[in-house]
Short mmCIF file of C-alpha atoms and ligand atoms in Angstrom, two decimals:
data_model
loop_
_atom_site.label_atom_id
_atom_site.label_comp_id
_atom_site.label_asym_id
_atom_site.label_seq_id
_atom_site.Cartn_x
_atom_site.Cartn_y
_atom_site.Cartn_z
CA MET A 278 137.19 109.82 75.32
CA ILE A 279 136.47 112.37 78.05
CA TRP A 280 133.18 114.19 77.61
CA ASN A 281 132.99 117.48 79.51
CA LYS A 282 129.51 118.14 80.83
CA GLN A 283 128.70 121.76 79.97
CA GLU A 284 125.49 123.82 80.17
CA GLN A 285 122.08 122.17 80.46
CA LEU A 286 120.27 122.39 77.12
CA TYR A 287 116.95 120.87 78.07
CA GLU A 288 115.04 119.22 80.88
CA GLY A 289 112.27 116.80 79.99
CA LYS A 290 110.01 114.64 82.14
CA ALA A 291 112.51 111.81 82.59
CA LYS A 292 115.87 113.18 81.38
CA LYS A 293 118.14 116.18 81.32
CA VAL A 294 120.37 116.95 78.35
CA PHE A 295 123.74 118.73 78.60
CA ALA A 296 126.10 120.14 75.97
CA THR A 297 129.66 118.81 75.65
CA GLN A 298 132.82 120.24 74.07
CA ASP A 299 131.73 118.51 70.83
CA PRO A 300 128.74 120.23 69.16
CA GLN A 301 127.70 116.84 67.70
CA VAL A 302 127.56 115.09 71.09
CA VAL A 303 125.32 115.69 74.13
CA ILE A 304 125.05 113.99 77.52
CA VAL A 305 121.70 112.61 78.67
CA SER A 306 121.12 112.19 82.39
CA TYR A 307 118.25 109.90 83.37
CA LYS A 308 116.05 110.97 86.30
CA ASP A 309 114.00 108.89 88.74
CA ASP A 310 110.98 111.14 88.04
CA ALA A 311 107.96 109.47 86.48
CA THR A 312 104.91 111.02 84.85
CA ALA A 313 101.84 109.53 83.21
CA PHE A 314 98.56 110.59 81.63
CA ASP A 315 99.95 113.60 79.83
CA GLY A 316 101.99 114.70 82.85
CA THR A 317 99.00 114.86 85.22
CA LYS A 318 100.24 111.95 87.38
CA LYS A 319 103.67 112.56 88.89
CA GLY A 320 105.92 110.47 91.08
CA THR A 321 109.35 109.05 91.70
CA ILE A 322 110.54 105.54 90.96
CA GLN A 323 113.71 104.98 93.01
CA GLY A 324 116.55 103.67 90.88
CA LYS A 325 114.65 104.02 87.60
CA GLY A 326 117.11 106.46 86.00
CA ALA A 327 120.06 104.13 86.42
CA ILE A 328 118.12 101.06 85.25
CA ASN A 329 116.64 102.78 82.17
CA ASN A 330 120.02 104.23 81.19
CA GLN A 331 121.83 100.91 81.39
CA MET A 332 119.02 98.84 79.85
CA SER A 333 118.58 101.24 76.95
CA ASN A 334 122.32 101.30 76.25
CA HIS A 335 122.56 97.51 76.46
CA LEU A 336 119.74 97.08 73.93
CA MET A 337 120.87 99.87 71.61
CA SER A 338 124.43 98.59 71.38
CA GLN A 339 123.07 95.19 70.33
CA LEU A 340 120.68 96.82 67.86
CA GLU A 341 123.58 98.77 66.40
CA GLN A 342 125.40 95.47 65.77
CA ALA A 343 122.24 94.09 64.19
CA GLY A 344 122.22 96.97 61.69
CA VAL A 345 119.95 99.58 63.28
CA PRO A 346 121.88 102.86 63.65
CA THR A 347 121.39 104.51 67.05
CA HIS A 348 122.38 107.71 68.86
CA LEU A 349 124.56 105.80 71.36
CA VAL A 350 128.13 107.03 71.80
CA GLU A 351 129.31 105.91 75.23
CA GLU A 352 127.89 105.13 78.67
CA LEU A 353 129.55 107.49 81.17
CA ASN A 354 128.21 106.32 84.52
CA GLU A 355 125.17 104.57 85.91
CA ARG A 356 122.73 107.28 84.89
CA GLU A 357 124.53 109.29 82.18
CA THR A 358 125.36 108.57 78.54
CA ALA A 359 127.01 110.49 75.72
CA VAL A 360 124.79 110.38 72.61
CA LYS A 361 124.89 111.90 69.16
CA ARG A 362 123.11 115.22 68.90
CA VAL A 363 120.04 114.78 66.71
CA SER A 364 116.99 116.74 65.78
CA ILE A 365 114.13 114.56 66.95
CA VAL A 366 111.57 113.58 64.31
CA PRO A 367 108.38 114.71 66.09
CA LEU A 368 106.66 111.33 65.80
CA GLU A 369 106.22 108.71 68.51
CA VAL A 370 106.51 105.38 66.73
CA ILE A 371 104.46 102.68 68.44
CA VAL A 372 104.76 99.00 67.58
CA ARG A 373 102.30 96.47 69.00
CA ASN A 374 102.34 92.68 69.18
CA ARG A 375 99.27 92.41 71.42
CA SER A 376 96.39 94.71 72.29
CA ALA A 377 96.84 96.94 75.36
CA GLY A 378 96.58 100.51 76.61
CA SER A 379 95.26 103.11 74.20
CA PHE A 380 94.68 100.47 71.48
CA SER A 381 92.30 98.52 73.72
CA LYS A 382 90.58 101.70 74.84
CA ARG A 383 90.20 103.14 71.32
CA TYR A 384 88.80 99.96 69.77
CA GLY A 385 86.94 98.62 72.81
CA VAL A 386 88.81 95.33 73.06
CA GLU A 387 90.39 93.44 75.96
CA GLU A 388 94.14 93.61 76.54
CA GLY A 389 96.34 90.73 75.47
CA ILE A 390 94.86 89.79 72.08
CA VAL A 391 97.80 88.32 70.10
CA PHE A 392 98.14 89.88 66.64
CA ASP A 393 99.07 87.73 63.62
CA ALA A 394 101.55 90.45 62.63
CA PRO A 395 102.89 93.50 64.47
CA THR A 396 101.28 96.89 63.86
CA VAL A 397 102.87 100.33 63.67
CA GLU A 398 101.29 103.72 64.32
CA PHE A 399 102.46 107.29 64.87
CA SER A 400 101.57 109.99 67.36
CA TYR A 401 102.47 113.60 66.65
CA LYS A 402 104.85 114.70 69.45
CA ASN A 403 103.19 117.93 70.49
CA ASP A 404 102.41 118.61 74.15
CA ASP A 405 99.92 121.40 73.41
CA LEU A 406 97.90 119.01 71.26
CA HIS A 407 98.43 116.05 73.66
CA ASP A 408 100.31 113.88 71.14
CA PRO A 409 97.43 113.04 68.77
CA LEU A 410 97.41 109.92 66.61
CA ILE A 411 98.53 110.86 63.09
CA ASN A 412 98.74 108.95 59.81
CA ASP A 413 101.71 109.03 57.46
CA TYR A 414 99.98 111.23 54.83
CA HIS A 415 99.27 113.84 57.48
CA ALA A 416 102.83 113.61 58.84
CA VAL A 417 104.19 114.26 55.32
CA ALA A 418 101.65 117.06 54.71
CA LEU A 419 102.81 118.73 57.93
CA LYS A 420 106.46 118.21 56.86
CA LEU A 421 107.23 116.26 60.05
CA ALA A 422 109.09 113.73 57.88
CA THR A 423 109.50 112.77 54.22
CA TRP A 424 108.10 109.57 52.68
CA ASP A 425 111.63 108.18 52.54
CA GLU A 426 112.19 108.94 56.21
CA ILE A 427 108.86 107.35 57.17
CA ASP A 428 109.76 104.26 55.16
CA THR A 429 113.15 104.03 56.90
CA ILE A 430 111.57 104.58 60.33
CA LYS A 431 108.96 101.84 59.82
CA ASN A 432 111.59 99.37 58.64
CA TYR A 433 113.82 100.11 61.63
CA ALA A 434 110.84 99.91 64.01
CA PHE A 435 109.96 96.38 62.83
CA GLN A 436 113.63 95.36 62.98
CA VAL A 437 113.75 96.61 66.58
CA ASN A 438 110.58 94.62 67.31
CA ASP A 439 112.03 91.38 65.91
CA PHE A 440 115.21 91.81 67.93
CA LEU A 441 113.51 92.87 71.18
CA LYS A 442 110.81 90.19 71.02
CA HIS A 443 113.46 87.49 70.61
CA THR A 444 115.81 88.90 73.29
CA LEU A 445 113.01 89.29 75.82
CA ALA A 446 111.54 85.86 75.11
CA GLN A 447 114.87 84.40 76.23
CA CYS A 448 114.38 86.24 79.55
CA GLY A 449 110.84 84.97 80.05
CA VAL A 450 109.23 88.25 79.01
CA ILE A 451 106.49 88.98 76.46
CA LEU A 452 106.96 92.22 74.51
CA VAL A 453 103.41 93.60 74.26
CA ASP A 454 104.14 97.00 72.72
CA PHE A 455 106.66 99.85 72.79
CA LYS A 456 107.35 103.41 71.68
CA LEU A 457 110.42 104.55 69.75
CA GLU A 458 111.71 107.97 68.77
CA PHE A 459 114.06 108.64 65.89
CA GLY A 460 116.41 111.53 65.28
CA LYS A 461 118.25 113.04 62.34
CA LEU A 462 121.99 113.66 62.35
CA ALA A 463 123.36 116.86 60.76
CA ASP A 464 123.80 114.95 57.46
CA GLY A 465 120.18 113.74 57.50
CA THR A 466 120.86 110.15 58.59
CA ILE A 467 117.98 108.67 60.62
CA VAL A 468 119.06 107.02 63.88
CA LEU A 469 117.18 105.43 66.78
CA ALA A 470 117.17 107.91 69.69
CA ASP A 471 115.48 108.41 73.10
CA GLU A 472 115.33 105.18 75.13
CA ILE A 473 114.12 101.58 75.28
CA SER A 474 113.11 100.80 78.84
CA PRO A 475 110.21 99.79 81.10
CA ASP A 476 109.07 103.43 80.77
CA THR A 477 108.52 103.02 77.03
CA CYS A 478 107.63 99.34 76.62
CA ARG A 479 105.03 96.95 77.99
CA PHE A 480 106.67 93.83 79.40
CA TRP A 481 104.63 90.89 80.73
CA ASP A 482 106.09 87.87 82.50
CA SER A 483 105.70 84.91 80.11
CA GLU A 484 104.58 82.51 82.85
CA THR A 485 102.35 84.63 85.07
CA GLY A 486 101.41 87.59 82.87
CA GLU A 487 102.63 89.91 85.65
CA LYS A 488 103.29 93.45 84.43
CA LEU A 489 107.00 94.42 84.63
CA ASP A 490 106.82 98.00 83.34
CA LYS A 491 105.50 101.50 83.91
CA ASP A 492 101.88 100.28 83.92
CA ARG A 493 102.54 99.39 87.58
CA PHE A 494 102.99 103.14 88.19
CA ARG A 495 100.22 104.31 85.81
CA ARG A 496 97.66 101.91 87.32
CA ASP A 497 98.85 101.96 90.96
CA LEU A 498 99.57 98.22 90.94
CA GLY A 499 102.29 98.44 93.62
CA ASN A 500 105.86 97.12 93.61
CA VAL A 501 106.85 99.57 90.86
CA GLU A 502 110.55 99.59 91.84
CA GLY A 503 110.51 95.79 92.04
CA ALA A 504 109.32 95.52 88.44
CA TYR A 505 112.14 97.73 87.15
CA GLN A 506 114.67 95.78 89.24
CA GLU A 507 113.32 92.47 87.95
CA MET A 508 113.69 93.64 84.32
CA SER A 509 117.24 94.78 85.11
CA ARG A 510 118.06 91.36 86.61
CA ARG A 511 116.64 89.49 83.64
CA LEU A 512 118.20 91.62 80.89
CA LEU A 513 121.41 92.92 82.47
CA GLY A 514 121.98 90.21 85.06
CA LYS A 515 122.04 92.80 87.87
N1 UDP B 671 104.32 105.04 75.32
C1 UDP B 671 105.37 105.86 75.71
N2 UDP B 671 105.15 107.21 75.79
C2 UDP B 671 103.96 107.79 75.48
C3 UDP B 671 102.89 106.94 75.08
C4 UDP B 671 103.11 105.58 75.01
O1 UDP B 671 106.46 105.40 75.97
O2 UDP B 671 103.85 109.02 75.56
C5 UDP B 671 104.54 103.58 75.24
C6 UDP B 671 103.79 102.83 76.33
O3 UDP B 671 104.64 102.61 77.44
C7 UDP B 671 103.44 101.53 75.66
C8 UDP B 671 103.32 101.89 74.17
O4 UDP B 671 104.00 103.12 74.01
O5 UDP B 671 104.49 100.59 75.80
C9 UDP B 671 101.91 102.02 73.70
O6 UDP B 671 101.23 102.92 74.54
P1 UDP B 671 99.68 103.25 74.32
O7 UDP B 671 99.50 103.90 72.99
O8 UDP B 671 98.89 102.01 74.56
O9 UDP B 671 99.35 104.39 75.35
P2 UDP B 671 99.14 104.37 76.94
O10 UDP B 671 98.20 103.28 77.25
O11 UDP B 671 100.51 104.18 77.53
O12 UDP B 671 98.60 105.75 77.18
#
């Protein structure tokens, strides 16, 4: 299929979205731009757009086969992909296997505590409010999603965790935590959207504990590009 890139619909922090000739399909174009801390820290990670695009597509096509519906239609080139047009459910869905980041800060615990079972939490996607933590009752009260949709989203999120944890373990990587976004198709079907990449996950080397994700950028740890390239080598073999 040939997807004609038409007008730009949206530009976010890490991606641009373009219309196509099909109203149900859009093209996402991944940028090398990086932001952190609510957009206050800005930078560029050379090669990130191409790596995130290809890694996310690789993982989503496998998830699709494992029974998790996704927005993926077709990879177009190294940094662009045709995806189903969705309306994004305004919840960031965070799954954790170990303590880190905002969890450690909020509860005053060290990073790396291994949980007996994964946890799930939601943040309300709202830039003006700085994406506050929200519980499912409040999400339903605000009509951000229905109970059925929240149930579906949680089930998919844990399925994604099981798959990702296993896949990464085979590459010598610990999956600490990650963020997912879901979208709704015109008929109401919930599908996994956005991306799965070192921008949205915490990856630690199984042997050394070395961070192989965006924390290298957030925390000025150096060798940011190298971490993205290493994850690309391990997962995509390139
Ligand atoms: N995350 C993300 N986007 C956000 C917030 C978090 O992709 O806007 C990811 C982050 O990379 C990590 C996980 O979600 O893998 C959990 O992040 P956390 O809540 O600990 O927040 P952070 O420490 O990144 O502020």
